[in-house]
XYZ file of N, CA and C in Angstrom:
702
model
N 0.848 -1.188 0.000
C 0.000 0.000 0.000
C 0.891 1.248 0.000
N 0.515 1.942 -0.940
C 1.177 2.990 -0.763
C 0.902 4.373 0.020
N 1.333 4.641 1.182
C 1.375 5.709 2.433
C 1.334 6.999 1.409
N 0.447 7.798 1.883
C 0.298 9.230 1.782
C 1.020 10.406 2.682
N 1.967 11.507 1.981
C 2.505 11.998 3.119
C 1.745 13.107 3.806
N 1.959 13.330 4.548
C 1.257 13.857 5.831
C 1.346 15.445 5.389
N -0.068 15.882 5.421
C 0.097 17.346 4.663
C 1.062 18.470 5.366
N 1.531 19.473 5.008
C 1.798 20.445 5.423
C 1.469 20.944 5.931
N 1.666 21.520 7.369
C 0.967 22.749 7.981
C 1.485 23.815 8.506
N 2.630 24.395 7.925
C 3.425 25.343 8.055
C 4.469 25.221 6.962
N 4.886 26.322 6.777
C 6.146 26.688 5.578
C 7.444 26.253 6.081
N 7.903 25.297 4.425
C 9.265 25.264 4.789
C 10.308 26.400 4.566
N 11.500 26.225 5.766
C 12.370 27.521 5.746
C 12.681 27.927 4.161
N 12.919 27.500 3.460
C 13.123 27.971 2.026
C 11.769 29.130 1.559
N 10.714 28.003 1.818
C 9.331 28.939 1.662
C 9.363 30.416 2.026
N 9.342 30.236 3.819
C 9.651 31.492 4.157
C 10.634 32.536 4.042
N 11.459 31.883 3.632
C 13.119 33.300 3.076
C 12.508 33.441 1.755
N 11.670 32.597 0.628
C 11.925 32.936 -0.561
C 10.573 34.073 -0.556
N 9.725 33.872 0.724
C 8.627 34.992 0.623
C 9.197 36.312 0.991
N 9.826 36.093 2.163
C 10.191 37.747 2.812
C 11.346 38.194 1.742
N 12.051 37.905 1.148
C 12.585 38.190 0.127
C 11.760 39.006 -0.599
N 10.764 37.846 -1.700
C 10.209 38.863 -2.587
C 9.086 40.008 -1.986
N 8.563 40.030 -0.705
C 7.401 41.082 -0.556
C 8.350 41.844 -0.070
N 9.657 41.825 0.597
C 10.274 43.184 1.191
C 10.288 44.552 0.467
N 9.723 45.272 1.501
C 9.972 46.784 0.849
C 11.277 47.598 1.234
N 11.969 46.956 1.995
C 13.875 47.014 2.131
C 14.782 46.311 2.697
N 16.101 46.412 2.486
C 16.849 45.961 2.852
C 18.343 46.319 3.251
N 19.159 46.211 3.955
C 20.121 46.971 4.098
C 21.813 46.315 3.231
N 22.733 46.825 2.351
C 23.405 46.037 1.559
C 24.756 46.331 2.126
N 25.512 45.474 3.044
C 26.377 45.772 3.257
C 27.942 45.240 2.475
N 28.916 45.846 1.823
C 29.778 45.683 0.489
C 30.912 46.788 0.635
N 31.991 46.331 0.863
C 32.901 47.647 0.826
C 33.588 48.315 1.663
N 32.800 47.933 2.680
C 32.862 48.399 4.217
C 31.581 49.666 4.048
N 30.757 49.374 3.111
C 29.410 50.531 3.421
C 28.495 49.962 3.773
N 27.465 50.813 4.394
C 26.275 49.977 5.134
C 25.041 50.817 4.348
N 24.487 50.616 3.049
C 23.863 50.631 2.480
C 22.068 50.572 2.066
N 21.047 51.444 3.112
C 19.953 50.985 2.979
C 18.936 51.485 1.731
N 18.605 50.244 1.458
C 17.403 50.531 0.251
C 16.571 50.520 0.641
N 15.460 50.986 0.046
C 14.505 51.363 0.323
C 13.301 51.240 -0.509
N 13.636 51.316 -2.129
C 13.188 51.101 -3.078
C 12.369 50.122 -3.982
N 11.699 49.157 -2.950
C 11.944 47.332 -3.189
C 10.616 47.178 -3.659
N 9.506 48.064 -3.609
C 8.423 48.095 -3.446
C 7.631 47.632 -4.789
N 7.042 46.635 -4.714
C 6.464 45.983 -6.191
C 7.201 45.210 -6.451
N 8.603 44.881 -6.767
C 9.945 44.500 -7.133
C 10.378 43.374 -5.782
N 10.253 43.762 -4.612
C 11.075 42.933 -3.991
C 12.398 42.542 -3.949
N 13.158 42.058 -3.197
C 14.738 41.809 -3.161
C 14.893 40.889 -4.163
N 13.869 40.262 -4.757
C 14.393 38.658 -5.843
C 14.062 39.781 -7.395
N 13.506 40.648 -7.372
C 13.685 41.409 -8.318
C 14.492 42.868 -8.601
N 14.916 43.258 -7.337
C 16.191 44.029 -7.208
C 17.588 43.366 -7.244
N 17.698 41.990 -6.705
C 19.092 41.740 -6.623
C 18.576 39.942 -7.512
N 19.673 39.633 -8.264
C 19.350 38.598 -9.554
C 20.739 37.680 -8.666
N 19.658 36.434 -7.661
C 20.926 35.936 -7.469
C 21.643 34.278 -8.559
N 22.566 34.298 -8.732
C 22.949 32.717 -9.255
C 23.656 32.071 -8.895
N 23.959 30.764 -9.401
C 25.317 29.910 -8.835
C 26.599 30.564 -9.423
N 27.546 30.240 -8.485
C 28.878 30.070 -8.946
C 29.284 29.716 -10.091
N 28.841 28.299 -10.586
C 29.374 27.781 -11.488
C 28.601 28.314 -13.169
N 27.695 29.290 -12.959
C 26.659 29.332 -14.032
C 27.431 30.268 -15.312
N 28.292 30.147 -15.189
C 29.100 31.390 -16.111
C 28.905 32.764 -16.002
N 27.955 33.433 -15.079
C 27.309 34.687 -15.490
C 28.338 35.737 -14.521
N 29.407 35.163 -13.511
C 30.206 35.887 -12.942
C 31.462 36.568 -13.611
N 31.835 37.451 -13.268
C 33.966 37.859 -13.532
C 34.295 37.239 -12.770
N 36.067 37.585 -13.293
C 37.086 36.990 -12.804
C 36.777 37.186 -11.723
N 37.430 36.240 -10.419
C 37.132 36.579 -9.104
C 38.578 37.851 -8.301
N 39.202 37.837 -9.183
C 39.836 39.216 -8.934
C 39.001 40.342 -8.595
N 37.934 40.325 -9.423
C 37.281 41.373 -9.726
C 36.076 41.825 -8.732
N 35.390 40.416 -8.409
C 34.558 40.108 -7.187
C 34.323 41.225 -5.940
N 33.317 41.442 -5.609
C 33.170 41.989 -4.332
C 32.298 41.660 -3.259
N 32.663 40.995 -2.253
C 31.691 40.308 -1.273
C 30.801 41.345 -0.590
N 29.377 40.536 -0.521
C 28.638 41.374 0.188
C 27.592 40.482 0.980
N 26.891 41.650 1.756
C 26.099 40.815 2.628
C 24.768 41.697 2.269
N 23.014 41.129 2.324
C 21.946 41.379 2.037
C 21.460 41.252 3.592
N 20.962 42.172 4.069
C 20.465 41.796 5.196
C 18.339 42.151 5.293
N 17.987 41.827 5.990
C 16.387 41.533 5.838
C 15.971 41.608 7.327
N 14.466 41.851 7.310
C 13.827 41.727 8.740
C 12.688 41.838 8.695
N 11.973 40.605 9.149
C 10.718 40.292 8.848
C 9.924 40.956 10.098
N 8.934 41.833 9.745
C 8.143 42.467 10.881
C 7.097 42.175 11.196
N 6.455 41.902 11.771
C 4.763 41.703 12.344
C 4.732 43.232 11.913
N 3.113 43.066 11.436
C 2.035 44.023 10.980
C 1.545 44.430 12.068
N 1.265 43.428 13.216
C 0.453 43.505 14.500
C 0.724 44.376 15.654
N 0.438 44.829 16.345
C 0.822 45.597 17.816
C 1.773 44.060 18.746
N 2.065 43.050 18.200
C 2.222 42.378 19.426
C 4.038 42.473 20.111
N 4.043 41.869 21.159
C 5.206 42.138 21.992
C 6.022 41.501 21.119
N 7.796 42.066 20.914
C 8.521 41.911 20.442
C 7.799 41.552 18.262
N 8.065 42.291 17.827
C 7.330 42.703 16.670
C 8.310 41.239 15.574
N 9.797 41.857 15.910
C 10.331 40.668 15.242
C 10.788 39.698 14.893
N 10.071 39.130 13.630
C 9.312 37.695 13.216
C 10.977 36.693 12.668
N 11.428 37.581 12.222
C 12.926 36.989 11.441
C 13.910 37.951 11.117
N 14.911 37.603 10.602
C 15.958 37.847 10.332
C 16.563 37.293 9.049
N 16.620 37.768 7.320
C 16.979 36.445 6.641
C 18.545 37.705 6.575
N 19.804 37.007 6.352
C 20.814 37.019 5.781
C 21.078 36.538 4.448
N 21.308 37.196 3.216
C 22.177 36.430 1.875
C 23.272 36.912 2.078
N 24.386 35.867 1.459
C 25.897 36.782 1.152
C 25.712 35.981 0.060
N 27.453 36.963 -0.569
C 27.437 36.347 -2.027
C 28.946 37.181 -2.636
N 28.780 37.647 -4.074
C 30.071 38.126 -4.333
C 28.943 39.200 -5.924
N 29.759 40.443 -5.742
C 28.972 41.216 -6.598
C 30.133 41.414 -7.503
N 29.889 41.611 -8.809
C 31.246 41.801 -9.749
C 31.569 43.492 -9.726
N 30.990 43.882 -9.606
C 31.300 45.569 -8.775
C 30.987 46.013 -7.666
N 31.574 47.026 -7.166
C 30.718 47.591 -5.888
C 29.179 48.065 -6.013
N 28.607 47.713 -4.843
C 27.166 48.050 -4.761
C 26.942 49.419 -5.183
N 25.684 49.771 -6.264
C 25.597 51.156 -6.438
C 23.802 51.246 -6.673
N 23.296 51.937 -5.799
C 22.142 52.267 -5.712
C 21.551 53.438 -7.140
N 22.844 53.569 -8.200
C 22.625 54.286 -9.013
C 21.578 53.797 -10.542
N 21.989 52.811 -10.247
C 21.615 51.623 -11.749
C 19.736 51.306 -11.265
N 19.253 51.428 -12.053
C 17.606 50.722 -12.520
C 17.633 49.638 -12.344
N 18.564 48.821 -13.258
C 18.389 47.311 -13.819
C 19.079 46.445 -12.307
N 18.569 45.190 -12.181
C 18.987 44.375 -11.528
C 20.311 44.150 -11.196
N 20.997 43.989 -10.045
C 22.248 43.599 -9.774
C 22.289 42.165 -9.408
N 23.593 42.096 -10.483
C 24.095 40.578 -10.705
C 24.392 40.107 -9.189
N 24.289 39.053 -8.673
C 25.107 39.062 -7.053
C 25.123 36.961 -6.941
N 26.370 36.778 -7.044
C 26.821 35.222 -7.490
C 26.749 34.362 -5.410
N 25.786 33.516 -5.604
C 25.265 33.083 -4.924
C 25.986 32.333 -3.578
N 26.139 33.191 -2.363
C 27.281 32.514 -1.355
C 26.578 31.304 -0.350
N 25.467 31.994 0.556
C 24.409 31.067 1.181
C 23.530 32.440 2.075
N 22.256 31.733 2.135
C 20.857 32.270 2.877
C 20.732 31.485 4.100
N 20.729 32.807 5.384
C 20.419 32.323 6.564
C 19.020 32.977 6.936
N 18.505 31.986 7.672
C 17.178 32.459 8.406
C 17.110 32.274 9.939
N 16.852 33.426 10.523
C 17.400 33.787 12.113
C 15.688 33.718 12.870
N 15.222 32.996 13.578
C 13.748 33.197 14.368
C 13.958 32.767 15.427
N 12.583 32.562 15.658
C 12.267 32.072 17.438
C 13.013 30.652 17.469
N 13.071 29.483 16.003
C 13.026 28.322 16.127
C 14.619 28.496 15.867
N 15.531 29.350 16.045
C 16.852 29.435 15.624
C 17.418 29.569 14.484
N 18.614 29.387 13.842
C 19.250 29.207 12.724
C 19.372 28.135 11.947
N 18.774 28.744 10.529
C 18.449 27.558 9.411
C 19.282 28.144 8.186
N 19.876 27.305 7.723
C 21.031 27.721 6.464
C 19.967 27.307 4.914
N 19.741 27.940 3.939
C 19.419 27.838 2.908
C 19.857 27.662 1.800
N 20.001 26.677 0.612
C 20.729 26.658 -0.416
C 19.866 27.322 -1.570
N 20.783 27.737 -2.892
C 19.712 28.456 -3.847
C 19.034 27.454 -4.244
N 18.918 26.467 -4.387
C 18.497 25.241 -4.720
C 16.941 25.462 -4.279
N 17.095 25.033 -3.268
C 16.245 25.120 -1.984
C 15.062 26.413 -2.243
N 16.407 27.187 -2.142
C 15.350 28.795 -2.792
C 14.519 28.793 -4.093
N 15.409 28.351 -5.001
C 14.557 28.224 -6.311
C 13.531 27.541 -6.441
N 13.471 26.520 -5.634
C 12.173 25.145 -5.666
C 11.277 25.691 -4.888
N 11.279 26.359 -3.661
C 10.158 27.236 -3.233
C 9.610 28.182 -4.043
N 8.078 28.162 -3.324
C 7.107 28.738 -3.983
C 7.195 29.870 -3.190
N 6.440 31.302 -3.917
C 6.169 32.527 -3.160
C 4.913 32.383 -2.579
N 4.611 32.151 -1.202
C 3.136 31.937 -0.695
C 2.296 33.260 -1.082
N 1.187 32.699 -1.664
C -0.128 33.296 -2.267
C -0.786 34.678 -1.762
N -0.479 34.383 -0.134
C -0.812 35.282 0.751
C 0.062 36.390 1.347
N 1.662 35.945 1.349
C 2.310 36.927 1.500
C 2.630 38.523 1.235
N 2.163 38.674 -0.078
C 2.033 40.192 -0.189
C 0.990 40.923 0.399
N -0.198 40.199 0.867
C -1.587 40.932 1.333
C -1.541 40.041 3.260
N -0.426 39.756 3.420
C -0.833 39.375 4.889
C -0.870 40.578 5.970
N -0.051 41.340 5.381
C 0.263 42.569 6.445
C -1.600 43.307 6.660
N -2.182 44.026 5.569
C -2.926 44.011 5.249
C -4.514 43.060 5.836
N -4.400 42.124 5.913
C -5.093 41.405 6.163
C -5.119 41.295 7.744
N -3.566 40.888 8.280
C -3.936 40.815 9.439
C -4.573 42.144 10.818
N -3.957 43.602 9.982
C -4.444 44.645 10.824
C -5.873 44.980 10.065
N -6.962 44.324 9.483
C -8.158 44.203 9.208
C -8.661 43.664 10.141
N -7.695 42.148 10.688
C -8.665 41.334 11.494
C -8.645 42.137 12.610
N -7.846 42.987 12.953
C -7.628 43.149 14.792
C -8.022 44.732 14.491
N -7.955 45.683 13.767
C -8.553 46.539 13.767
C -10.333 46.727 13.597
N -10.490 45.925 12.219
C -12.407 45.713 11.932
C -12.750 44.489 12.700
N -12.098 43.279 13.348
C -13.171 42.068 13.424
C -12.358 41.536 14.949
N -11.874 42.517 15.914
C -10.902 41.918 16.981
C -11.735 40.951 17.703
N -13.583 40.730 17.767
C -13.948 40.217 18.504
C -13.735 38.411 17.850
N -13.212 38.603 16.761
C -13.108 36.798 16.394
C -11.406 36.222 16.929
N -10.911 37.230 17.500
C -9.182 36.509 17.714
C -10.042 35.286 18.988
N -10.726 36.227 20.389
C -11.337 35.340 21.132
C -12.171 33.881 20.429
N -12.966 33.799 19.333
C -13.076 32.687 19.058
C -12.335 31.697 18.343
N -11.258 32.330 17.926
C -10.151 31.298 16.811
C -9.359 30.854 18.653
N -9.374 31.126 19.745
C -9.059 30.489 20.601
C -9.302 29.345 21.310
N -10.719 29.124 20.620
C -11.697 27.986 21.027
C -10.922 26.808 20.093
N -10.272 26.829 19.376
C -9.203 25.807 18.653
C -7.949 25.800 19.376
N -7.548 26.545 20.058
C -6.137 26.600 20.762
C -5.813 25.199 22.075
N -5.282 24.069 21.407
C -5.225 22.967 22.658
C -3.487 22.661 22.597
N -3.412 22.838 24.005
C -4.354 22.630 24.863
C -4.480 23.996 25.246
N -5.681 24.559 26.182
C -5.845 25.961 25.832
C -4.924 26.239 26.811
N -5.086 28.136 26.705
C -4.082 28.664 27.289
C -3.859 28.251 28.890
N -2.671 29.072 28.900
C -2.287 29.265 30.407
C -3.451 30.290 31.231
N -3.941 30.180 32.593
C -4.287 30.954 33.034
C -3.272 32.455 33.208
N -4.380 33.210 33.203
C -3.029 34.769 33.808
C -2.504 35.713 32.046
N -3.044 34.494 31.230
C -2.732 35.080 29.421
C -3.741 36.640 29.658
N -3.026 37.846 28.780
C -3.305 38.839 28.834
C -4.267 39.257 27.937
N -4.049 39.035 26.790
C -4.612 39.020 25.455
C -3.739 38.086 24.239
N -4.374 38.071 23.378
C -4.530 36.895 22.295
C -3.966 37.619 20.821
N -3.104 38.046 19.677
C -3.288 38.717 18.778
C -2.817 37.969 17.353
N -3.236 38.061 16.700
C -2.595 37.690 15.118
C -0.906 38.006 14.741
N -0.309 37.431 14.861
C 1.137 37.461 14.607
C 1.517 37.164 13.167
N 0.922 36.397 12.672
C 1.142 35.868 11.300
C 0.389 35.053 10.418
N 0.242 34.982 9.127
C -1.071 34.446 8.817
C -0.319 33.822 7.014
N -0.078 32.791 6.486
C 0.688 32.172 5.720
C -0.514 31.325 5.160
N 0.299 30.447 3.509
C -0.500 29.740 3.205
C -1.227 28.267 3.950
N -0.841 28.260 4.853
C -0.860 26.746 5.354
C -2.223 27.364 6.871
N -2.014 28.226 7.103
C -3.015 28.790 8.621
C -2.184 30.081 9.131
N -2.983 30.486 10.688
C -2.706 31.553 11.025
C -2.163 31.161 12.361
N -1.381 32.477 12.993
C -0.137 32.218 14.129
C -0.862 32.617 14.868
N -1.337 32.810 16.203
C -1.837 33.619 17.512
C -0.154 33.798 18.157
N -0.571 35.128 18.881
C 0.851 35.215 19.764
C 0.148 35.092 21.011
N -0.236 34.576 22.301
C -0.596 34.747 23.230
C -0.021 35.337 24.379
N -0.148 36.226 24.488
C 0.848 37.312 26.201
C 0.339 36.804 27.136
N 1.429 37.241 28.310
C 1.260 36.811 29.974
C 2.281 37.944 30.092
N 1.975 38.022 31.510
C 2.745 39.417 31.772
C 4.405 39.450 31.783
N 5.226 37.930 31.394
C 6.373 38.077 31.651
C 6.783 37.387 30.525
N 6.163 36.786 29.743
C 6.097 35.879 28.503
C 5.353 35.770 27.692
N 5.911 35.569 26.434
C 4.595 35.320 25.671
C 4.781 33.685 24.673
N 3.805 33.351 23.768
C 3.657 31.643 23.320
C 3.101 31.825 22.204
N 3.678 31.360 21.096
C 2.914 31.448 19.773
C 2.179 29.784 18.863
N 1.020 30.492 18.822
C 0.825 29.256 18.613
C -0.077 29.066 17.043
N -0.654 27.860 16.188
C -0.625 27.524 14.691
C -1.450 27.166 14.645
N -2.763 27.658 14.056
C -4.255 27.385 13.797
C -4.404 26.883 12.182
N -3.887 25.627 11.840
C -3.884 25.754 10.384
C -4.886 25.263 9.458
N -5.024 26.205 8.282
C -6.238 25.971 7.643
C -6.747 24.692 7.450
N -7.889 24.201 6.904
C -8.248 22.993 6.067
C -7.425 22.293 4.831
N -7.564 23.765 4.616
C -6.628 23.304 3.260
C -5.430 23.980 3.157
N -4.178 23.955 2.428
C -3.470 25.267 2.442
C -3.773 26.011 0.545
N -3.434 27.089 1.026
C -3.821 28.379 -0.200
C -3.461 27.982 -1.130
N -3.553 27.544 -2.104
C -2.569 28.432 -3.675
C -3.158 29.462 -4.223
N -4.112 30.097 -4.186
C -4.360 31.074 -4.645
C -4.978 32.577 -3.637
N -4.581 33.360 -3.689
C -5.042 34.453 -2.694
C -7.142 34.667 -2.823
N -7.480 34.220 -3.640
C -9.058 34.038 -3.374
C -9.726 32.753 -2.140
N -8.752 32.531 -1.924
C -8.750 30.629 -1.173
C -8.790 31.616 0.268
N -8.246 32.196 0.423
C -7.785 32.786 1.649
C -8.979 32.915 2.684
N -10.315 34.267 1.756
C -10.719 34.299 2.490
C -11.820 33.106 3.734
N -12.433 32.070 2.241
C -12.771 30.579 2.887
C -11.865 30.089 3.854
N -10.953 30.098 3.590
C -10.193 29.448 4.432
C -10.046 29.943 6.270
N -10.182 30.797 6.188
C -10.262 31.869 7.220
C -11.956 31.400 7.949
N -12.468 31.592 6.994
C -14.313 31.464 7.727
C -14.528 29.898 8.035
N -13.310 28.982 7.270
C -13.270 27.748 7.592
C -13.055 27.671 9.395
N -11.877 28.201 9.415
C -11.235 27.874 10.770
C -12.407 28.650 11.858
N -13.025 29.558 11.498
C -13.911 30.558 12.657
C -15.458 29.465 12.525
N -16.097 28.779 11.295
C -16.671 27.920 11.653
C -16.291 26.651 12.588
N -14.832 26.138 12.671
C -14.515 25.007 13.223
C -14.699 25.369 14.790
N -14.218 27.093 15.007
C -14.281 27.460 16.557
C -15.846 27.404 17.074
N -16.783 27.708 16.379
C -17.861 28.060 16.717
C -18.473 26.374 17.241
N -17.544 25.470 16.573
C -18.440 24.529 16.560
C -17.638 23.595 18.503
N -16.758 24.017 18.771
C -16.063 23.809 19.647
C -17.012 24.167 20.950
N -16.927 23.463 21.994
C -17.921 23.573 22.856
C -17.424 24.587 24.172
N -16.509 24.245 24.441
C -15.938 24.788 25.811
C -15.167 26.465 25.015
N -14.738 27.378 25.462
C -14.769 28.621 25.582
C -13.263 29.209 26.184
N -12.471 27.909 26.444
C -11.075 28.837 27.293
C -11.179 29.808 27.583
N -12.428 29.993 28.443
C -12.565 30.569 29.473
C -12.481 32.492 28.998
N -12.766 32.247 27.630
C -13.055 33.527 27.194
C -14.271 34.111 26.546
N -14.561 35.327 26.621
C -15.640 35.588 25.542
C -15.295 35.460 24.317
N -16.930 35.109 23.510
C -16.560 34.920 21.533
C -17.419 35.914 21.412
């Protein structure tokens, strides 16, 4: 018999560097000994401002010529919640000139390695890895989306809690949207000296940003249908 693998319910690290990559609206380029921030990323993203490749692909100079650099990134919560940030991605690599914020067109930048810095620690990325990931569906409209839910609809964070097992800790302060991806959505839960994040994931996961909003009324039907209340109002 042949075994089915066990769906996804969260992004792999490739996933997530190859998203915050392309939705970033900056990044800081350090090359030269300059510390370089852009700003400019907007529509474009870092995978369409900076063109990365392999080593071996012919598209580099001599390595005389080479100039190492580092891409730095920082993934932010949209949300009010404690400690805002979500990640950290690092690229290095080797640029065949010095960095110049002067040029339109894409900069060449020959492929060294991608780190991703979070709560769950340090994960090393190959372009490989990068290239075979998908850009999640939802990533450009999550920011967006999630200060909708907590600004227009804050009274449903309390019922997407009625899915939270095992439920919270007593003494939890409030409940908020931290992050919201193709696979489900993050709660951050506070206490006055700590806080706990935790993964409500959809039915299905997204491929397309119309999926989203079902998917969403999926999980707030599953709470409704939940009997007990962790001890909060819905």
């Amino acid at each position: 018999m042949r075994l089915s693998r066990p769906r996804a319910t969260q992004p792999t690290r490739a996933e997530r560097v190859r998203s915050i990559l392309t939705v970033a609206h900056s990044m800081t380029v350090v090359s030269d000994g300059l510390h370089t921030e852009v700003r400019r990323l907007d529509g474009t993203g870092a995978m369409g401002h900076i063109h990365l490749h392999a080593p071996d692909d012919g598209n580099h100079a001599p390595s005389t010529e080479r100039v190492p650099a580092r891409l730095e990134f920082t993934d932010i919560a949209a949300t009010p919640v404690r400690d805002r940030l979500r990640a950290r991605v690092t690229v290095t690599g080797l640029l065949a000139a010095p960095y110049s914020t002067d040029t339109e067109q894409s900069t060449c930048m020959e492929f060294g390695q991608a780190v991703l810095e979070d709560a769950e620690g340090r994960t090393f990325v190959t372009l490989e890895e990068l290239e075979e990931a998908e850009t999640d569906p939802i990533a450009a409209c999550e920011a967006g989306m999630l200060t909708h839910l907590v600004d227009d609809h804050a009274e449903l964070v309390p019922l997407l809690l009625r899915l939270v097992h095992p439920r919270p800790e007593r003494g939890m302060t409030r409940a908020v949207p931290l992050a919201m991806d193709r696979y489900g959505v993050t709660l951050r839960l506070e206490y006055p000296n700590a806080h706990e994040d935790v993964r409500l994931p959809f039915p299905r996961p997204v491929t397309e940003i119309d999926q989203a909003g079902p998917q969403i009324h999926a999980l707030l039907a599953a709470a409704r249908r939940v009997s007990h209340r962790n001890g909060l109002p819905a």
